[in-house]
Amino acid sequence: LISFCWETIFDADETQWIMINNQFPSKVNISSKDGSGKKILKIAYYPIWNEQNLLSNMMMVIDDITEMEFLENKMRQEKETSNRRITILHELTSNKRSTLKPFFHQLDENLKEAQKWSKVMKEDIKRKKSDLHSIESLFKFLHIIKGSSRQFSFSFISKKTHEIETILSNIHELIKTSELDDDVKYKDTSYKAEYLLKEMDQLVGIINGYIKIGKTLLNLDFPEDAETIRHIHENIKNFD
């Protein structure tokens, strides 16, 4: 397409240039010959007209904007992170402080169950097991996490959980589809299961983000590990 554009603009009038100039790239990425990195180049085009007002030459000004792009992306990411922190802080302060500690305790319990069942599901798929119990159990705990997060208006948690539910729904439908060959079916579901586990890791990171902001900015007292509390309860019961 670009070769065609070059062929058509010369010895043509300004109208032709106006119609076609947006086909030329204003920015290109080039890799070094040794593969050690890439550069981002900005290109500006300046047509030169002859006495008949036809395009006779083209001057191009090329700037290396690699560092500028890097700094702009860094600033954009920092702004997004800052906006995200502000949103999380607003969501936390919109709830009663007394309700946050029990919420995150229960969230931790449900998250650990969801992680457990996601790993069971992965093993079931690996063994080409068509039993849907692990998937349905994972659905249950994800639904609880999403529902409770929506009650507290924790948007990032509920949104990510909904995305994981969608992936899980696709896995569920694939396993139920008997028309597919088992090798094809479980190859697809295995790929989706791996993706789901990565999304689960992201959900953990999002939840930890809420907890970290709650601790550092609101001085909320969250236990470092809910597992410790469970051990304490078990020891009390054994003592009794």
mmCIF file of C-alpha atoms in Angstrom:
data_model
loop_
_atom_site.group_PDB
_atom_site.id
_atom_site.type_symbol
_atom_site.label_atom_id
_atom_site.label_comp_id
_atom_site.label_asym_id
_atom_site.label_seq_id
_atom_site.Cartn_x
_atom_site.Cartn_y
_atom_site.Cartn_z
ATOM 1 C CA LEU A 1 0.000 0.000 0.000
ATOM 2 C CA ILE A 2 2.790 2.451 0.906
ATOM 3 C CA SER A 3 4.626 1.643 -2.339
ATOM 4 C CA PHE A 4 1.446 2.390 -4.263
ATOM 5 C CA CYS A 5 1.057 5.693 -2.393
ATOM 6 C CA TRP A 6 4.619 6.719 -3.242
ATOM 7 C CA GLU A 7 3.969 6.004 -6.918
ATOM 8 C CA THR A 8 0.789 8.068 -7.034
ATOM 9 C CA ILE A 9 1.796 11.252 -5.204
ATOM 10 C CA PHE A 10 4.630 12.421 -7.454
ATOM 11 C CA ASP A 11 3.687 14.664 -10.363
ATOM 12 C CA ALA A 12 0.233 14.956 -8.760
ATOM 13 C CA ASP A 13 -1.450 18.023 -7.346
ATOM 14 C CA GLU A 14 -2.108 18.947 -3.724
ATOM 15 C CA THR A 15 -5.546 17.317 -3.749
ATOM 16 C CA GLN A 16 -3.954 13.925 -4.369
ATOM 17 C CA TRP A 17 -1.540 14.497 -1.467
ATOM 18 C CA ILE A 18 -4.358 15.515 0.888
ATOM 19 C CA MET A 19 -6.333 12.404 -0.041
ATOM 20 C CA ILE A 20 -3.469 10.002 0.504
ATOM 21 C CA ASN A 21 -1.042 11.480 3.063
ATOM 22 C CA ASN A 22 -2.691 9.711 6.041
ATOM 23 C CA GLN A 23 -1.546 6.379 4.565
ATOM 24 C CA PHE A 24 2.086 7.166 5.377
ATOM 25 C CA PRO A 25 3.274 6.079 8.838
ATOM 26 C CA SER A 26 3.960 8.859 11.327
ATOM 27 C CA LYS A 27 5.739 6.511 13.722
ATOM 28 C CA VAL A 28 7.767 3.320 13.166
ATOM 29 C CA ASN A 29 9.533 0.795 15.391
ATOM 30 C CA ILE A 30 12.871 -0.554 14.254
ATOM 31 C CA SER A 31 14.935 -3.297 15.853
ATOM 32 C CA SER A 32 18.703 -3.233 16.093
ATOM 33 C CA LYS A 33 20.607 -5.692 13.921
ATOM 34 C CA ASP A 34 21.978 -7.542 16.940
ATOM 35 C CA GLY A 35 18.489 -7.806 18.476
ATOM 36 C CA SER A 36 19.535 -5.909 21.589
ATOM 37 C CA GLY A 37 16.690 -3.419 21.469
ATOM 38 C CA LYS A 38 14.415 -1.276 19.375
ATOM 39 C CA LYS A 39 13.982 2.383 18.573
ATOM 40 C CA ILE A 40 10.844 4.409 17.963
ATOM 41 C CA LEU A 41 11.097 6.936 15.161
ATOM 42 C CA LYS A 42 8.713 9.810 14.446
ATOM 43 C CA ILE A 43 8.374 10.812 10.796
ATOM 44 C CA ALA A 44 7.113 14.146 9.473
ATOM 45 C CA TYR A 45 6.490 14.653 5.725
ATOM 46 C CA TYR A 46 7.002 17.947 3.897
ATOM 47 C CA PRO A 47 6.040 17.895 0.196
ATOM 48 C CA ILE A 48 7.950 20.112 -2.210
ATOM 49 C CA TRP A 49 6.008 21.538 -5.174
ATOM 50 C CA ASN A 50 7.344 22.584 -8.566
ATOM 51 C CA GLU A 51 6.301 25.568 -10.645
ATOM 52 C CA GLN A 52 3.263 23.688 -11.949
ATOM 53 C CA ASN A 53 2.143 23.036 -8.333
ATOM 54 C CA LEU A 54 2.816 19.349 -8.722
ATOM 55 C CA LEU A 55 4.659 17.322 -6.111
ATOM 56 C CA SER A 56 8.246 16.884 -7.222
ATOM 57 C CA ASN A 57 10.112 15.934 -4.015
ATOM 58 C CA MET A 58 9.446 14.879 -0.471
ATOM 59 C CA MET A 59 11.423 15.978 2.563
ATOM 60 C CA MET A 60 11.158 13.780 5.620
ATOM 61 C CA VAL A 61 12.228 14.764 9.118
ATOM 62 C CA ILE A 62 12.924 11.757 11.352
ATOM 63 C CA ASP A 63 13.276 12.073 15.117
ATOM 64 C CA ASP A 64 14.308 9.372 17.577
ATOM 65 C CA ILE A 65 11.572 9.550 20.234
ATOM 66 C CA THR A 66 12.415 6.301 22.024
ATOM 67 C CA GLU A 67 13.280 7.942 25.330
ATOM 68 C CA MET A 68 10.359 10.355 25.084
ATOM 69 C CA GLU A 69 7.930 7.476 24.503
ATOM 70 C CA PHE A 70 9.419 5.606 27.453
ATOM 71 C CA LEU A 71 8.960 8.602 29.742
ATOM 72 C CA GLU A 72 5.418 9.224 28.494
ATOM 73 C CA ASN A 73 4.468 5.582 29.090
ATOM 74 C CA LYS A 74 6.032 5.711 32.537
ATOM 75 C CA MET A 75 4.096 8.865 33.405
ATOM 76 C CA ARG A 76 0.897 7.321 32.043
ATOM 77 C CA GLN A 77 1.391 4.183 34.138
ATOM 78 C CA GLU A 78 2.124 6.261 37.237
ATOM 79 C CA LYS A 79 -1.031 8.286 36.635
ATOM 80 C CA GLU A 80 -3.094 5.113 36.187
ATOM 81 C CA THR A 81 -1.608 3.666 39.383
ATOM 82 C CA SER A 82 -2.340 6.901 41.255
ATOM 83 C CA ASN A 83 -5.930 7.010 39.967
ATOM 84 C CA ARG A 84 -6.366 3.366 40.917
ATOM 85 C CA ARG A 85 -5.112 4.032 44.467
ATOM 86 C CA ILE A 86 -7.472 6.999 44.802
ATOM 87 C CA THR A 87 -10.409 4.874 43.620
ATOM 88 C CA ILE A 88 -9.551 2.071 46.069
ATOM 89 C CA LEU A 89 -9.147 4.571 48.903
ATOM 90 C CA HIS A 90 -12.545 6.082 48.094
ATOM 91 C CA GLU A 91 -14.158 2.632 47.998
ATOM 92 C CA LEU A 92 -12.639 1.689 51.355
ATOM 93 C CA THR A 93 -13.695 4.926 53.058
ATOM 94 C CA SER A 94 -17.237 4.563 51.677
ATOM 95 C CA ASN A 95 -17.721 1.600 54.038
ATOM 96 C CA LYS A 96 -17.839 1.477 57.816
ATOM 97 C CA ARG A 97 -14.428 0.754 59.266
ATOM 98 C CA SER A 98 -15.908 -1.868 61.593
ATOM 99 C CA THR A 99 -17.151 -3.927 58.604
ATOM 100 C CA LEU A 100 -13.899 -3.987 56.651
ATOM 101 C CA LYS A 101 -11.910 -6.286 58.926
ATOM 102 C CA PRO A 102 -14.529 -9.105 58.941
ATOM 103 C CA PHE A 103 -15.049 -8.650 55.198
ATOM 104 C CA PHE A 104 -11.380 -9.213 54.393
ATOM 105 C CA HIS A 105 -11.175 -12.131 56.823
ATOM 106 C CA GLN A 106 -14.064 -13.844 55.038
ATOM 107 C CA LEU A 107 -12.693 -12.855 51.653
ATOM 108 C CA ASP A 108 -9.420 -14.544 52.542
ATOM 109 C CA GLU A 109 -11.289 -17.749 53.435
ATOM 110 C CA ASN A 110 -13.279 -17.753 50.189
ATOM 111 C CA LEU A 111 -10.221 -16.906 48.116
ATOM 112 C CA LYS A 112 -8.248 -19.817 49.559
ATOM 113 C CA GLU A 113 -11.151 -22.144 48.750
ATOM 114 C CA ALA A 114 -11.328 -20.776 45.210
ATOM 115 C CA GLN A 115 -7.597 -21.292 44.765
ATOM 116 C CA LYS A 116 -7.872 -24.838 46.083
ATOM 117 C CA TRP A 117 -10.684 -25.759 43.679
ATOM 118 C CA SER A 118 -8.969 -24.084 40.734
ATOM 119 C CA LYS A 119 -5.963 -26.376 41.271
ATOM 120 C CA VAL A 120 -8.239 -29.421 41.621
ATOM 121 C CA MET A 121 -9.961 -28.418 38.376
ATOM 122 C CA LYS A 122 -6.599 -28.169 36.628
ATOM 123 C CA GLU A 123 -5.677 -31.689 37.759
ATOM 124 C CA ASP A 124 -9.088 -33.019 36.664
ATOM 125 C CA ILE A 125 -8.568 -31.527 33.220
ATOM 126 C CA LYS A 126 -5.044 -32.932 33.065
ATOM 127 C CA ARG A 127 -6.479 -36.398 33.754
ATOM 128 C CA LYS A 128 -9.306 -35.744 31.231
ATOM 129 C CA LYS A 129 -11.820 -36.183 34.011
ATOM 130 C CA SER A 130 -15.307 -35.053 32.991
ATOM 131 C CA ASP A 131 -16.572 -34.656 36.577
ATOM 132 C CA LEU A 132 -17.790 -31.062 36.958
ATOM 133 C CA HIS A 133 -17.650 -30.980 40.766
ATOM 134 C CA SER A 134 -14.428 -28.960 40.956
ATOM 135 C CA ILE A 135 -15.710 -26.427 38.412
ATOM 136 C CA GLU A 136 -19.041 -26.022 40.196
ATOM 137 C CA SER A 137 -17.272 -25.629 43.552
ATOM 138 C CA LEU A 138 -14.993 -22.965 42.089
ATOM 139 C CA PHE A 139 -18.045 -21.217 40.630
ATOM 140 C CA LYS A 140 -19.627 -21.114 44.081
ATOM 141 C CA PHE A 141 -16.707 -19.410 45.802
ATOM 142 C CA LEU A 142 -16.099 -16.993 42.928
ATOM 143 C CA HIS A 143 -19.766 -16.024 43.050
ATOM 144 C CA ILE A 144 -19.496 -15.370 46.796
ATOM 145 C CA ILE A 145 -16.379 -13.228 46.292
ATOM 146 C CA LYS A 146 -18.001 -11.231 43.503
ATOM 147 C CA GLY A 147 -21.275 -10.760 45.365
ATOM 148 C CA SER A 148 -19.702 -9.624 48.630
ATOM 149 C CA SER A 149 -17.295 -7.311 46.783
ATOM 150 C CA ARG A 150 -20.199 -5.678 44.984
ATOM 151 C CA GLN A 151 -21.983 -5.147 48.297
ATOM 152 C CA PHE A 152 -18.935 -3.187 49.474
ATOM 153 C CA SER A 153 -18.554 -1.504 46.041
ATOM 154 C CA PHE A 154 -15.034 -2.884 45.592
ATOM 155 C CA SER A 155 -15.039 -2.473 41.815
ATOM 156 C CA PHE A 156 -11.611 -3.906 40.925
ATOM 157 C CA ILE A 157 -12.214 -7.105 42.903
ATOM 158 C CA SER A 158 -15.713 -7.690 41.515
ATOM 159 C CA LYS A 159 -14.649 -6.901 37.936
ATOM 160 C CA LYS A 160 -11.693 -9.301 37.973
ATOM 161 C CA THR A 161 -13.800 -12.015 39.619
ATOM 162 C CA HIS A 162 -16.448 -11.610 36.918
ATOM 163 C CA GLU A 163 -13.749 -12.015 34.251
ATOM 164 C CA ILE A 164 -12.583 -15.246 35.906
ATOM 165 C CA GLU A 165 -16.176 -16.503 36.044
ATOM 166 C CA THR A 166 -16.458 -15.923 32.294
ATOM 167 C CA ILE A 167 -13.334 -18.007 31.642
ATOM 168 C CA LEU A 168 -14.666 -20.726 33.938
ATOM 169 C CA SER A 169 -17.999 -20.692 32.128
ATOM 170 C CA ASN A 170 -16.166 -21.308 28.841
ATOM 171 C CA ILE A 171 -14.304 -24.244 30.399
ATOM 172 C CA HIS A 172 -17.582 -25.636 31.731
ATOM 173 C CA GLU A 173 -19.219 -25.458 28.278
ATOM 174 C CA LEU A 174 -16.228 -27.084 26.588
ATOM 175 C CA ILE A 175 -16.237 -30.059 28.953
ATOM 176 C CA LYS A 176 -20.001 -30.484 28.577
ATOM 177 C CA THR A 177 -19.726 -30.484 24.758
ATOM 178 C CA SER A 178 -19.618 -34.164 23.870
ATOM 179 C CA GLU A 179 -19.313 -33.533 20.099
ATOM 180 C CA LEU A 180 -15.667 -32.545 20.410
ATOM 181 C CA ASP A 181 -12.848 -35.083 20.334
ATOM 182 C CA ASP A 182 -11.387 -35.565 23.832
ATOM 183 C CA ASP A 183 -7.872 -34.600 22.751
ATOM 184 C CA VAL A 184 -9.123 -31.356 21.217
ATOM 185 C CA LYS A 185 -11.511 -30.668 24.081
ATOM 186 C CA TYR A 186 -9.000 -31.110 26.879
ATOM 187 C CA LYS A 187 -6.228 -29.323 25.004
ATOM 188 C CA ASP A 188 -8.454 -26.234 24.789
ATOM 189 C CA THR A 189 -9.644 -26.532 28.374
ATOM 190 C CA SER A 190 -6.071 -27.038 29.619
ATOM 191 C CA TYR A 191 -5.031 -23.781 27.953
ATOM 192 C CA LYS A 192 -8.020 -21.939 29.443
ATOM 193 C CA ALA A 193 -7.338 -23.437 32.876
ATOM 194 C CA GLU A 194 -3.762 -22.125 32.794
ATOM 195 C CA TYR A 195 -5.078 -18.705 31.838
ATOM 196 C CA LEU A 196 -7.638 -18.869 34.643
ATOM 197 C CA LEU A 197 -4.912 -19.606 37.210
ATOM 198 C CA LYS A 198 -2.956 -16.570 36.025
ATOM 199 C CA GLU A 199 -6.101 -14.458 36.407
ATOM 200 C CA MET A 200 -6.533 -15.863 39.913
ATOM 201 C CA ASP A 201 -3.021 -14.641 40.730
ATOM 202 C CA GLN A 202 -4.031 -11.198 39.494
ATOM 203 C CA LEU A 203 -7.106 -11.300 41.730
ATOM 204 C CA VAL A 204 -4.866 -12.045 44.713
ATOM 205 C CA GLY A 205 -2.719 -9.058 43.774
ATOM 206 C CA ILE A 206 -5.765 -6.797 43.524
ATOM 207 C CA ILE A 207 -7.032 -7.880 46.946
ATOM 208 C CA ASN A 208 -3.586 -7.349 48.455
ATOM 209 C CA GLY A 209 -3.671 -3.864 46.944
ATOM 210 C CA TYR A 210 -6.841 -3.061 48.870
ATOM 211 C CA ILE A 211 -5.358 -4.443 52.088
ATOM 212 C CA LYS A 212 -2.085 -2.548 51.644
ATOM 213 C CA ILE A 213 -3.866 0.766 51.079
ATOM 214 C CA GLY A 214 -6.154 0.057 54.034
ATOM 215 C CA LYS A 215 -3.152 -0.519 56.280
ATOM 216 C CA THR A 216 -0.904 2.310 55.124
ATOM 217 C CA LEU A 217 -3.413 5.095 54.498
ATOM 218 C CA LEU A 218 -6.283 4.264 56.849
ATOM 219 C CA ASN A 219 -4.373 2.457 59.613
ATOM 220 C CA LEU A 220 -6.769 -0.456 59.355
ATOM 221 C CA ASP A 221 -5.700 -3.417 61.459
ATOM 222 C CA PHE A 222 -5.649 -6.511 59.238
ATOM 223 C CA PRO A 223 -3.987 -9.698 60.471
ATOM 224 C CA GLU A 224 -0.994 -10.629 58.366
ATOM 225 C CA ASP A 225 -2.332 -14.088 57.732
ATOM 226 C CA ALA A 226 -5.830 -15.435 58.244
ATOM 227 C CA GLU A 227 -4.323 -18.928 58.414
ATOM 228 C CA THR A 228 -2.856 -17.994 61.798
ATOM 229 C CA ILE A 229 -6.341 -17.234 63.130
ATOM 230 C CA ARG A 230 -7.583 -20.638 61.994
ATOM 231 C CA HIS A 231 -4.722 -22.340 63.811
ATOM 232 C CA ILE A 232 -5.589 -20.407 66.982
ATOM 233 C CA HIS A 233 -9.242 -21.527 66.796
ATOM 234 C CA GLU A 234 -8.209 -25.129 66.198
ATOM 235 C CA ASN A 235 -5.843 -25.034 69.186
ATOM 236 C CA ILE A 236 -8.600 -23.581 71.401
ATOM 237 C CA LYS A 237 -10.991 -26.358 70.345
ATOM 238 C CA ASN A 238 -8.356 -29.006 70.997
ATOM 239 C CA PHE A 239 -7.646 -27.470 74.392
ATOM 240 C CA ASP A 240 -11.338 -27.539 75.293
#
